[in-house]
Coordinates of C-alpha atoms and ligand atoms in Angstrom, one line a residue:
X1 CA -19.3 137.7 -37.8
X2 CA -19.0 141.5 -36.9
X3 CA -16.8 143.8 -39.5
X4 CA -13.0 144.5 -38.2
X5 CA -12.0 147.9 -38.6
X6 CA -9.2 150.0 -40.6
X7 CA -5.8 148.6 -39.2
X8 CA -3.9 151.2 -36.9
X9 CA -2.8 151.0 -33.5
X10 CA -1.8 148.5 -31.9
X11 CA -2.3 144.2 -32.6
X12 CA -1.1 141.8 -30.6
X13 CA 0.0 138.2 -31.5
X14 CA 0.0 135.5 -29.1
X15 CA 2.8 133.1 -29.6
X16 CA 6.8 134.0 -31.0
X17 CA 7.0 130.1 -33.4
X18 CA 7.0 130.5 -36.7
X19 CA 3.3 131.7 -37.1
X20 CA 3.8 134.5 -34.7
X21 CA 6.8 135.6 -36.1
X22 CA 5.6 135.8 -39.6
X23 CA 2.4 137.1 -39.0
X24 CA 3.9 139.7 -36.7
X25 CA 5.7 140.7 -39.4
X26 CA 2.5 141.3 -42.1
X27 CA 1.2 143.2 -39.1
X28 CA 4.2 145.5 -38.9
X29 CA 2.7 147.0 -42.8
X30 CA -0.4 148.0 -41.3
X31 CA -0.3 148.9 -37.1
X32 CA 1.3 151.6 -36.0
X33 CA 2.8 148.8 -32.8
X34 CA 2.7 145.1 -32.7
X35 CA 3.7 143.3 -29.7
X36 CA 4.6 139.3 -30.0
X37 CA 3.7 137.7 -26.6
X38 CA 5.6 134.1 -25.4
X39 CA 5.3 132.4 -22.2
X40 CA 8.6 130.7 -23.0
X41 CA 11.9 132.7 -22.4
X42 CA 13.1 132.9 -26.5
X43 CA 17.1 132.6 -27.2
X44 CA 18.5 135.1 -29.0
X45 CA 20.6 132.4 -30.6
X46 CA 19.9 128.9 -32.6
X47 CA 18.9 126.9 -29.4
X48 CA 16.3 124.7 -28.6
X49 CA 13.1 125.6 -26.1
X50 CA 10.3 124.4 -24.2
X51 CA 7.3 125.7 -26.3
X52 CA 8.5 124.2 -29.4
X53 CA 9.6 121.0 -28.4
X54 CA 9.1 120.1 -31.7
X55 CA 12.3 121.8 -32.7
X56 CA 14.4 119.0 -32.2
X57 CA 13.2 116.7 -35.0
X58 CA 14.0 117.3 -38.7
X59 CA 11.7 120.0 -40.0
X60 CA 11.6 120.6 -43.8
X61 CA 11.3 123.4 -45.2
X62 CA 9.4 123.0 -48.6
X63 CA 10.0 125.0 -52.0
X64 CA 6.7 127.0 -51.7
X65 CA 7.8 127.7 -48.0
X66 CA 11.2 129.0 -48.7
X67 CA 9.6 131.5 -51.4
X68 CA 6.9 132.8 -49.0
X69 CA 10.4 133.4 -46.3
X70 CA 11.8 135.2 -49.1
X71 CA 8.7 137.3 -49.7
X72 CA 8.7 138.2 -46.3
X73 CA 12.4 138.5 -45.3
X74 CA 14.4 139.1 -48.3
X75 CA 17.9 137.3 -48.4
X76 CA 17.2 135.0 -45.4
X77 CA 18.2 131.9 -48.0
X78 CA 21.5 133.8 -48.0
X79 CA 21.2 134.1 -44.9
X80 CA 20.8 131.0 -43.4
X81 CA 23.6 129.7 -46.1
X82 CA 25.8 131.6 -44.6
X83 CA 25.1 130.2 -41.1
X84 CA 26.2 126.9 -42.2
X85 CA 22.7 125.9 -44.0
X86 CA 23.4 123.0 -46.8
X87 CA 21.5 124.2 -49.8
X88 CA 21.7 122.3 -53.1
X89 CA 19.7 120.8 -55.8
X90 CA 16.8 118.7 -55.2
X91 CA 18.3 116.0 -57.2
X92 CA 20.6 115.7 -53.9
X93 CA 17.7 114.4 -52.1
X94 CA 17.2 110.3 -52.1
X95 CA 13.9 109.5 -51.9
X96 CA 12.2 106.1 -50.6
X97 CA 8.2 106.1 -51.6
X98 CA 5.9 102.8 -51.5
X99 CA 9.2 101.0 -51.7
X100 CA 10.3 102.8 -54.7
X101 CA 13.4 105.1 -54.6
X102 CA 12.5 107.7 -57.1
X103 CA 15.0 108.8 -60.3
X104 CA 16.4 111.8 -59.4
X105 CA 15.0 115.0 -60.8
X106 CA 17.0 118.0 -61.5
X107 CA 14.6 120.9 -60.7
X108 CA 16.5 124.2 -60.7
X109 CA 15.3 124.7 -57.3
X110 CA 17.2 124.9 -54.3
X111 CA 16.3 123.6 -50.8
X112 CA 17.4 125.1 -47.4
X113 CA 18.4 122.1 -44.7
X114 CA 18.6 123.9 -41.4
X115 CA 17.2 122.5 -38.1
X116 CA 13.8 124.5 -37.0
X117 CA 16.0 126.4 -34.1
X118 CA 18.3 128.0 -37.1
X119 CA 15.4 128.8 -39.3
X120 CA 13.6 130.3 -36.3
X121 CA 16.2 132.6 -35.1
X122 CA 17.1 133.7 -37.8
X123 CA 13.0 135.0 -38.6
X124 CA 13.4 135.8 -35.0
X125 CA 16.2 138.3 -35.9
X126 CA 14.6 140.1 -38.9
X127 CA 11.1 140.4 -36.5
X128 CA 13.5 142.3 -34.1
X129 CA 15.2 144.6 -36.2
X130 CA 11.5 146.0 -37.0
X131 CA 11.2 149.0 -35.0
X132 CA 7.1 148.6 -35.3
X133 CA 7.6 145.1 -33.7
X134 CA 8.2 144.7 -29.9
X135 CA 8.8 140.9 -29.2
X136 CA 8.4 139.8 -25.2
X137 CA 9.1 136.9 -23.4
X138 CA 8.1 135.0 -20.6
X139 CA 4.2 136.4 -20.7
X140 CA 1.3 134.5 -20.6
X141 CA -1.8 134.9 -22.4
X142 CA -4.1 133.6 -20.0
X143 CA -7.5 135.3 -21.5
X144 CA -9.3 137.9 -24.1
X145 CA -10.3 141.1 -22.8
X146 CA -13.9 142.5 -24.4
X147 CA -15.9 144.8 -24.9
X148 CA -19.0 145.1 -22.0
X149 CA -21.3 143.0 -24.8
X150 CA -18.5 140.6 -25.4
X151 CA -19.0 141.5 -29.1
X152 CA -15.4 142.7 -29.8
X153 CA -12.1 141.7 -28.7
X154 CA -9.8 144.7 -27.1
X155 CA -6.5 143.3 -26.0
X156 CA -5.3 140.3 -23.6
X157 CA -5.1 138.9 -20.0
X158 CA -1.3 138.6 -19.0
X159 CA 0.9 137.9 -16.6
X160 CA 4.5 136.1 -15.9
X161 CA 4.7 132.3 -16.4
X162 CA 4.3 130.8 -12.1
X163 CA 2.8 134.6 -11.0
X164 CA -0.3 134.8 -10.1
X165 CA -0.5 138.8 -10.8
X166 CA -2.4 139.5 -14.2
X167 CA -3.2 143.1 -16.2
X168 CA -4.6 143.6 -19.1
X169 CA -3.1 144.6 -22.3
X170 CA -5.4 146.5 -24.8
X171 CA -5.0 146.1 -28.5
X172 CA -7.3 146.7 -31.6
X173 CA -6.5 143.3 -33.2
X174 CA -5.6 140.3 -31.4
X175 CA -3.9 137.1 -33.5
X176 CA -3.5 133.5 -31.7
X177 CA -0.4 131.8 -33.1
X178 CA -0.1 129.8 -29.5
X179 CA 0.2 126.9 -31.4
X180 CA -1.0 123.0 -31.3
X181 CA -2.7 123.6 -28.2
X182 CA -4.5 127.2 -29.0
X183 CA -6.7 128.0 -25.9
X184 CA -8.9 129.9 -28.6
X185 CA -11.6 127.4 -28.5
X186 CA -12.2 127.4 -24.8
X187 CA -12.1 131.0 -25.0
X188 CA -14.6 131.4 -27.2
X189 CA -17.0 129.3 -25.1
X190 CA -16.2 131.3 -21.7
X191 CA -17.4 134.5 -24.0
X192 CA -20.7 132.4 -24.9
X193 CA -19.5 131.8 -28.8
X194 CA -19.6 127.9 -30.1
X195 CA -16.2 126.8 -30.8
X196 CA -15.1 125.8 -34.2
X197 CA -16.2 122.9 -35.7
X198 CA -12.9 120.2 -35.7
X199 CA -11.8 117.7 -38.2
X200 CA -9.7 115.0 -36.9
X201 CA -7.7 112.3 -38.0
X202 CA -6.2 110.1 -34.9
X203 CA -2.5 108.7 -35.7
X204 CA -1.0 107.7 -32.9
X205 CA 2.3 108.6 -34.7
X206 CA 6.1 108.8 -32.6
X207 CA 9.7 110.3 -33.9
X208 CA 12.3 109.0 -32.4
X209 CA 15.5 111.9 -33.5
X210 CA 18.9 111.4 -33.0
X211 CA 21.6 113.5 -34.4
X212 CA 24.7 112.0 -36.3
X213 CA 28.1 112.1 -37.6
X214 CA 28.1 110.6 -41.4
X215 CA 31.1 111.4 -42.8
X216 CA 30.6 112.7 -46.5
X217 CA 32.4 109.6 -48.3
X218 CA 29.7 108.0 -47.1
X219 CA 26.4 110.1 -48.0
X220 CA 27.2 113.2 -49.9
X221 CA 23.4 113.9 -50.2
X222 CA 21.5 116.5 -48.8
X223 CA 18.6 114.3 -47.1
X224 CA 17.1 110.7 -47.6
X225 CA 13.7 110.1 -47.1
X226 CA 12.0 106.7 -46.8
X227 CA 8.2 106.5 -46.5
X228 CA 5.6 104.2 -44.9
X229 CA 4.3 101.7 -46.7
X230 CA 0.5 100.4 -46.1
X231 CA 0.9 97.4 -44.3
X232 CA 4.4 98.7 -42.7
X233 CA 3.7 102.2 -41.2
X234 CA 7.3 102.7 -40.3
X235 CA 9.2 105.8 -42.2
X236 CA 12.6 108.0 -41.5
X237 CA 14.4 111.3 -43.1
X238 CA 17.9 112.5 -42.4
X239 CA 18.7 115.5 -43.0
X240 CA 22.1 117.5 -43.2
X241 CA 22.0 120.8 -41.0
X242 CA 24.4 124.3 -40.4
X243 CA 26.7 122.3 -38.1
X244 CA 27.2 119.3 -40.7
X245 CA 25.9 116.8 -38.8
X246 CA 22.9 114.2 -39.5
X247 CA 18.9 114.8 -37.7
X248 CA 18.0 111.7 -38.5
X249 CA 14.0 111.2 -37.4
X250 CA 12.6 108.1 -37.3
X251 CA 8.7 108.2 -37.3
X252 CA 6.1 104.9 -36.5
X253 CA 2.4 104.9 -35.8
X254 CA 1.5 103.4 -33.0
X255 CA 4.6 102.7 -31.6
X256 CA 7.3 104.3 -30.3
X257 CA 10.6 103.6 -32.1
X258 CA 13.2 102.6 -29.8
X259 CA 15.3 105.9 -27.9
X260 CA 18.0 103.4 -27.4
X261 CA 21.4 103.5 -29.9
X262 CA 21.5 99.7 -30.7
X263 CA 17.3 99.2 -30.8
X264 CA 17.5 103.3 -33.1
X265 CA 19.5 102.0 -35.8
X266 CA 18.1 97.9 -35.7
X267 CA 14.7 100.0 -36.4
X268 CA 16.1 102.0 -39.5
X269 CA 16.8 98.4 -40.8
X270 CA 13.4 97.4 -41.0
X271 CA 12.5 100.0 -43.1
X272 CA 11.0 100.2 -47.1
X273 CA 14.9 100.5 -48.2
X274 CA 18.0 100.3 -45.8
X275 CA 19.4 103.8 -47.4
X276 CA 18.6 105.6 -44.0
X277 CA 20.4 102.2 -42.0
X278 CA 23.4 101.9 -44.2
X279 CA 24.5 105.2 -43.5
X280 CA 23.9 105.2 -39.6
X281 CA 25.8 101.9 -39.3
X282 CA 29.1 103.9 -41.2
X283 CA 28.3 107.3 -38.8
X284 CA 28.1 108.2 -35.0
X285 CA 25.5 108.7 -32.9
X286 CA 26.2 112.3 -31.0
X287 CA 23.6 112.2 -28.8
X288 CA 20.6 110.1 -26.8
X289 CA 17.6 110.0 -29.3
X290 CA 14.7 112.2 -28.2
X291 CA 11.1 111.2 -28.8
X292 CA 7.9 113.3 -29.8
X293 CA 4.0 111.6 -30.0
X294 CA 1.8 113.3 -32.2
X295 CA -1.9 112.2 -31.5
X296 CA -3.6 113.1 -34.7
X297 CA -4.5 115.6 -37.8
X298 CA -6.2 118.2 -36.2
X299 CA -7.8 120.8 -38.3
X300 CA -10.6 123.7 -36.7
X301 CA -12.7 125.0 -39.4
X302 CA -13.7 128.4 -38.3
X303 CA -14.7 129.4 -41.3
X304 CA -18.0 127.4 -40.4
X305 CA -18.5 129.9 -37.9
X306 CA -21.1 132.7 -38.0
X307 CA -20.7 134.2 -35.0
X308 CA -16.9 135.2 -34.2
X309 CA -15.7 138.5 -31.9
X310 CA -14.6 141.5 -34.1
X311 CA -10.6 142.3 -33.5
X312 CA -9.8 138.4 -33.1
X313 CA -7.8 136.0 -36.0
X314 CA -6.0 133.2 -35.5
X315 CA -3.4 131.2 -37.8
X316 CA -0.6 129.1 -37.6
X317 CA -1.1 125.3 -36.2
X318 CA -3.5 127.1 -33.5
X319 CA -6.1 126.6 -36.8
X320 CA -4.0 123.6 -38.2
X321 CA -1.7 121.2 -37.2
X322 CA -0.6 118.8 -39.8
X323 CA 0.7 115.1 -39.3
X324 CA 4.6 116.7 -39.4
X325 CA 6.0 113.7 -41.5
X326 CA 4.4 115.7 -44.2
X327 CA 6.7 118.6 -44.1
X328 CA 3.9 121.0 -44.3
X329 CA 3.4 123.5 -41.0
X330 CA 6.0 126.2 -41.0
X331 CA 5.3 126.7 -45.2
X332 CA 1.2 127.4 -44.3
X333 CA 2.1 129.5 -41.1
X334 CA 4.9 131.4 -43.6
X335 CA 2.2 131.5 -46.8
X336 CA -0.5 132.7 -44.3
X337 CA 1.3 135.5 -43.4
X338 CA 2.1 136.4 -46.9
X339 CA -2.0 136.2 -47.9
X340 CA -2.3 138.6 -44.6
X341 CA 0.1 140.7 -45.7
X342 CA -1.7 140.8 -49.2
X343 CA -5.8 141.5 -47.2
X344 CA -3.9 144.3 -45.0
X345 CA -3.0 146.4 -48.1
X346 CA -6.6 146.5 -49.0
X347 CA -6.4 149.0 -46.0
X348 CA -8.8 147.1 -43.9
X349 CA -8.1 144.8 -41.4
X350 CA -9.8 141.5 -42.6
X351 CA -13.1 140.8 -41.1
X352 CA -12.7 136.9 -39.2
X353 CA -14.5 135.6 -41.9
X354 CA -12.5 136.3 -44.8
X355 CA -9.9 135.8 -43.0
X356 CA -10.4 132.1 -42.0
X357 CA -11.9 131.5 -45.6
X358 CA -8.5 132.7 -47.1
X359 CA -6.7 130.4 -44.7
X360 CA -8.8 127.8 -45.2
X361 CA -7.8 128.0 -49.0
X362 CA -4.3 127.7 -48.4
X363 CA -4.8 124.8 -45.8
X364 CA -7.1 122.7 -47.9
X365 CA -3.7 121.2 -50.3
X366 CA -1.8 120.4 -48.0
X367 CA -4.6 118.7 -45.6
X368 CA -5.8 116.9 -48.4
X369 CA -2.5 115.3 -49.6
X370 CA -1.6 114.7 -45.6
X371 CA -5.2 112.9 -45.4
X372 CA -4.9 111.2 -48.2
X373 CA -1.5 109.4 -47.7
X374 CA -2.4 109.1 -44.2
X375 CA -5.4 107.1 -45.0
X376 CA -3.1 105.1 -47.5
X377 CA -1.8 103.1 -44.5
X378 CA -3.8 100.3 -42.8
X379 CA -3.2 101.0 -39.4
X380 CA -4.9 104.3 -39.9
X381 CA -8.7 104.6 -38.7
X382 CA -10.9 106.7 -40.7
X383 CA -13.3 106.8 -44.0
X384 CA -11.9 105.8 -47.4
X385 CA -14.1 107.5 -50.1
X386 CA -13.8 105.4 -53.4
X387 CA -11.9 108.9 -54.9
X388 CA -9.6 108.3 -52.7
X389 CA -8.9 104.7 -52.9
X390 CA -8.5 105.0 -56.4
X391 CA -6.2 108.2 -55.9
X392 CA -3.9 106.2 -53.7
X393 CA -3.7 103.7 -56.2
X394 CA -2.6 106.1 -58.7
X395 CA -0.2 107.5 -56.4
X396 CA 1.7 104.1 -55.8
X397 CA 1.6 103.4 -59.3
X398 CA 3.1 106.8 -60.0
X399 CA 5.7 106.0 -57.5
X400 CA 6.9 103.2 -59.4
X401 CA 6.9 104.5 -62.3
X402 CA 9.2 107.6 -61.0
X403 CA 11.6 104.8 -60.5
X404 CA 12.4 105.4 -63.8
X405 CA 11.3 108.3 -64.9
X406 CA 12.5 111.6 -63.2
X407 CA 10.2 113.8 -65.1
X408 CA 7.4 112.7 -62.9
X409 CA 9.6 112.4 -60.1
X410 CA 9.9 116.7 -60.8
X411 CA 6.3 116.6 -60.7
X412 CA 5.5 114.5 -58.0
X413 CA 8.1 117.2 -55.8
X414 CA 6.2 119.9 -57.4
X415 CA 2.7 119.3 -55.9
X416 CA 3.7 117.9 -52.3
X417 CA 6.2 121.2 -51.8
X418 CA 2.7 123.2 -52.7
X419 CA 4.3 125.0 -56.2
X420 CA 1.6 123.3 -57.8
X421 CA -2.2 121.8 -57.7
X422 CA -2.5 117.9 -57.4
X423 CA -4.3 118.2 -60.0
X424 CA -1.1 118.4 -61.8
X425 CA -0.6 114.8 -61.6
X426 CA -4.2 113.9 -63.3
X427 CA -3.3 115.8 -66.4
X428 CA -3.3 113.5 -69.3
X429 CA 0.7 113.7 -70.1
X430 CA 1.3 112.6 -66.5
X431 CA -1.4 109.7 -66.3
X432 CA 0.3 108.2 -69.8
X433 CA 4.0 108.6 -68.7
X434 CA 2.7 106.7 -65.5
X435 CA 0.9 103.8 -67.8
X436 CA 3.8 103.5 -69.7
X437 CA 6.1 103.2 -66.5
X438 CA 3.2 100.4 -65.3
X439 CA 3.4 98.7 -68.9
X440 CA 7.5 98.5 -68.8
X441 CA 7.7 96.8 -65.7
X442 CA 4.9 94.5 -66.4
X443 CA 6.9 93.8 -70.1
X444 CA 9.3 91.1 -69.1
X445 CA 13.0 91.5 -70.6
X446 CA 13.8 90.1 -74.1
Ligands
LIG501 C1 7.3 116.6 -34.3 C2 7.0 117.7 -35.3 C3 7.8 117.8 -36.5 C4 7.5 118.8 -37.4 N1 8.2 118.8 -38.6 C5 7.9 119.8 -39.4 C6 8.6 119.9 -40.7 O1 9.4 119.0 -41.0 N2 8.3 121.0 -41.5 C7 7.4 121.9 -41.2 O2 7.1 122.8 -41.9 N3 6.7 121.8 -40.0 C8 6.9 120.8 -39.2 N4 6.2 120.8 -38.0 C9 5.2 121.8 -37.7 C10 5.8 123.1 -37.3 O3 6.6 122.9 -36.1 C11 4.6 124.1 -37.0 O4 3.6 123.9 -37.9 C12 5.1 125.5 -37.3 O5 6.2 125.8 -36.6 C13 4.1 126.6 -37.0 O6 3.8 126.5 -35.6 P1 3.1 127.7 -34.8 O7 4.0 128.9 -34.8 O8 1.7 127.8 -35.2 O9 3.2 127.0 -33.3 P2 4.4 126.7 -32.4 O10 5.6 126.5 -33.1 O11 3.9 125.6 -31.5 O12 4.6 128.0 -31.5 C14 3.6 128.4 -30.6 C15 4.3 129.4 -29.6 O13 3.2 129.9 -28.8 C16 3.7 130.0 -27.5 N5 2.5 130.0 -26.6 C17 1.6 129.0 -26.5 N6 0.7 129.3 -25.6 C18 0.9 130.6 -25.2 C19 0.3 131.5 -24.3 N7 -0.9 131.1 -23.7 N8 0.8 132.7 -24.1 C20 2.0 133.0 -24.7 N9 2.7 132.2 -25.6 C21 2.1 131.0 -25.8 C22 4.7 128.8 -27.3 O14 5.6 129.0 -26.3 C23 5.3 128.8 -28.7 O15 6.5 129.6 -28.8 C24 6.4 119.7 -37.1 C25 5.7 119.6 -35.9 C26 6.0 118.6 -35.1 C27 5.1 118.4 -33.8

């Protein structure tokens, strides 16, 4: 891969979600200008939009994603708390895993429930107030523009979203953020580059979301959560949000649960624990549920790649794009961004292959743990190494024992919100405290 060069100038980011934004933002430290592109006309409030369609279902925002926010934007937790955001404990979330509901676990810690349109203005905001930021709307990057040996990257193809006219914007650094569906790979093959190798793992997986009225009398939580189990790949969260109503997301693989009221809430019924159906039968429905299919785990690994375009990086789900049931994508796009911000003070834009090996660090957690639960359900195709049969054994046993034991519920939280290694959960403490749980329910009562 060919050397970047000092930052200055100007870098352009393709893409105004939550990777954009962010990464716009650890641009702004180093360039002189940095323009944000979006084919989609952006709202300059809370509202939903046609390039993140996404937005609509219950997007969590985990502990180690809330921290990087705060790095980047400090006081947007006040922020958002002021707009109507629920924060509160962790212990206010009830939580359904391999048909377990886990004790409670005071942590300390405070979580943000706001739907994705709140948490994305309200980046989008701050990214605007930065005079070295320009954000526009409703332009298309429809292509790189190189350098006469194709070697180096020097700005983008644009033009309006159903105009035909195109010109050419130049930059020194250009960042895809466009998302799930990055044209990056076809791109680099029209230059004569071979795309990124892909790792894949097909799900087949469908959210039905509904919002809700649940008055408090009856749920006073913050969210409830029930998982899949592995012969029943059927799961749900709700989730309180600014306007104190109820996204409740229901999520199957391979089918679609139903968009219907009566067939919405019959579905929540057949779940691990009715916790999710006992407070929709006591609510309202506000609205017609809205579905979303997610084909599969989709990770490109350009850090394989030895030949990449100087003045070209990429980040966001446009490298990554995590089964969302998981929780995970906005927290990497918002801790990418952070580890960019951290290369660019070195004073040198980071050449593509550091780059994509730092992302690929911060990817690999979060991939793994998605994988692995993933491949702890039947209906999903793919290879089961021993490690991780075994591993998935563990993890059910420790769900049962964080029935009863909130310690390792904490720790459980600590490693799936990316605060902490999985190997946290291997440490000798935590593998006796999950024999003993094992060994309590297998004593029978006196
Ligand atoms: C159903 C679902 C639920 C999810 N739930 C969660 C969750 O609970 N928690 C969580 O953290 N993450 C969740 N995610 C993932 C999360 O939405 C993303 O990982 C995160 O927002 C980062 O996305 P991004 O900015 O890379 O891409 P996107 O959010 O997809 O943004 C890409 C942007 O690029 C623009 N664009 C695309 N192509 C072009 C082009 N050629 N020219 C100009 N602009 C372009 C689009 O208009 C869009 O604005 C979920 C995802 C899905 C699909």
């Amino acid at each position: 891969m060919s050397p970047t060069t000092a930052p200055a100038g100007h870098a352009v980011v393709i893409g105004a979600g939550m990777a954009g934004l962010t990464i716009a933002t650890a641009l702004s430290t180093a360039f002189q200008r940095v323009t944000v592109l979006d084919r989609d006309q952006l709202p300059w409030q809370a509202k939903h939009r046609s390039g993140v369609p996404q937005g609509r279902h219950v997007h969590v925002l985990l502990a180690a994603g809330t921290q990087a926010l705060e790095a980047l934007y400090p006081g947007l937790t006040d922020e958002l708390t002021a707009a109507g955001a629920p924060t509160g404990d962790i212990d206010r979330l009830r939580v359904c895993l391999n048909g377990h509901r886990l004790a409670r676990a005071r942590t300390g810690r405070h979580g943000v429930m706001a739907s994705r349109p709140l948490i994305e203005a309200h980046v989008h905001d701050r990214v605007r107030r930065d005079p070295a930021v320009t954000v526009i709307d409703r332009r298309e990057v429809r292509g790189l523009a190189t350098s006469g040996d194709r070697r180096r990257v020097t700005g983008v193809r644009i033009g309006s979203p159903g105009d035909a006219g195109e010109q050419t914007l130049a930059a020194e650094l250009v960042v895809d953020c466009s998302g799930r569906g990055s044209p990056l790979p076809a791109w680099l093959g029209e230059l004569g580059y071979v795309g990124p190798p892909v790792d894949e793992l097909p799900l087949d997986l469908c959210y039905a979301t509904c919002r809700y009225h649940v008055p408090c009398e009856v749920d006073d939580d913050l969210m409830a959560m029930v998982g899949p189990m592995p012969d029943k790949a059927r799961g749900a969260a709700m989730m309180r949000v600014e306007d104190g109503s109820w996204l409740v997301t229901l999520a199957a693989y391979g089918e679609q649960p139903p968009l219907e009221p009566h067939g919405f809430e019959a579905f929540a019924a057949t779940l691990a624990s009715d916790d999710i159906y006992r407070s929709l039968v006591r609510g309202q429905a506000l609205e017609a549920p809205s579905a979303f299919r997610f084909p599969a785990s989709v990770r490109h690994r350009y850090e394989h790649l030895g030949d990449f375009p100087a003045g070209l990086l990429a980040a966001g789900d446009a490298v990554c794009s995590f089964n969302p049931i998981y929780g995970q994508g906005m927290t990497v796009a918002a801790l990418e961004a952070v580890t960019l911000g951290r290369l660019l003070a070195d004073g040198v834009t980071p050449p593509a292959q550091r780059w994509f090996a730092a992302v690929s660090a911060i990817v690999d957690q979060p991939w793994g743990l998605a994988l692995a639960a993933d491949l702890a359900l039947e209906c999903v195709q793919g290879h089961r190494s021993l490690a991780t049969r075994a591993l998935n054994r563990y993890i059910a046993r420790l769900h049962a024992a964080a029935a009863h034991d909130p310690e390792l519920t904490r720790q459980f939280a600590q490693v799936t919100s990316l605060l902490e290694a999985p190997a946290r959960l291997l440490r000798p403490a935590t593998v006796a405290r999950v024999a003993r749980g094992a060994l309590r329910r297998s004593t029978p009562p006196p």
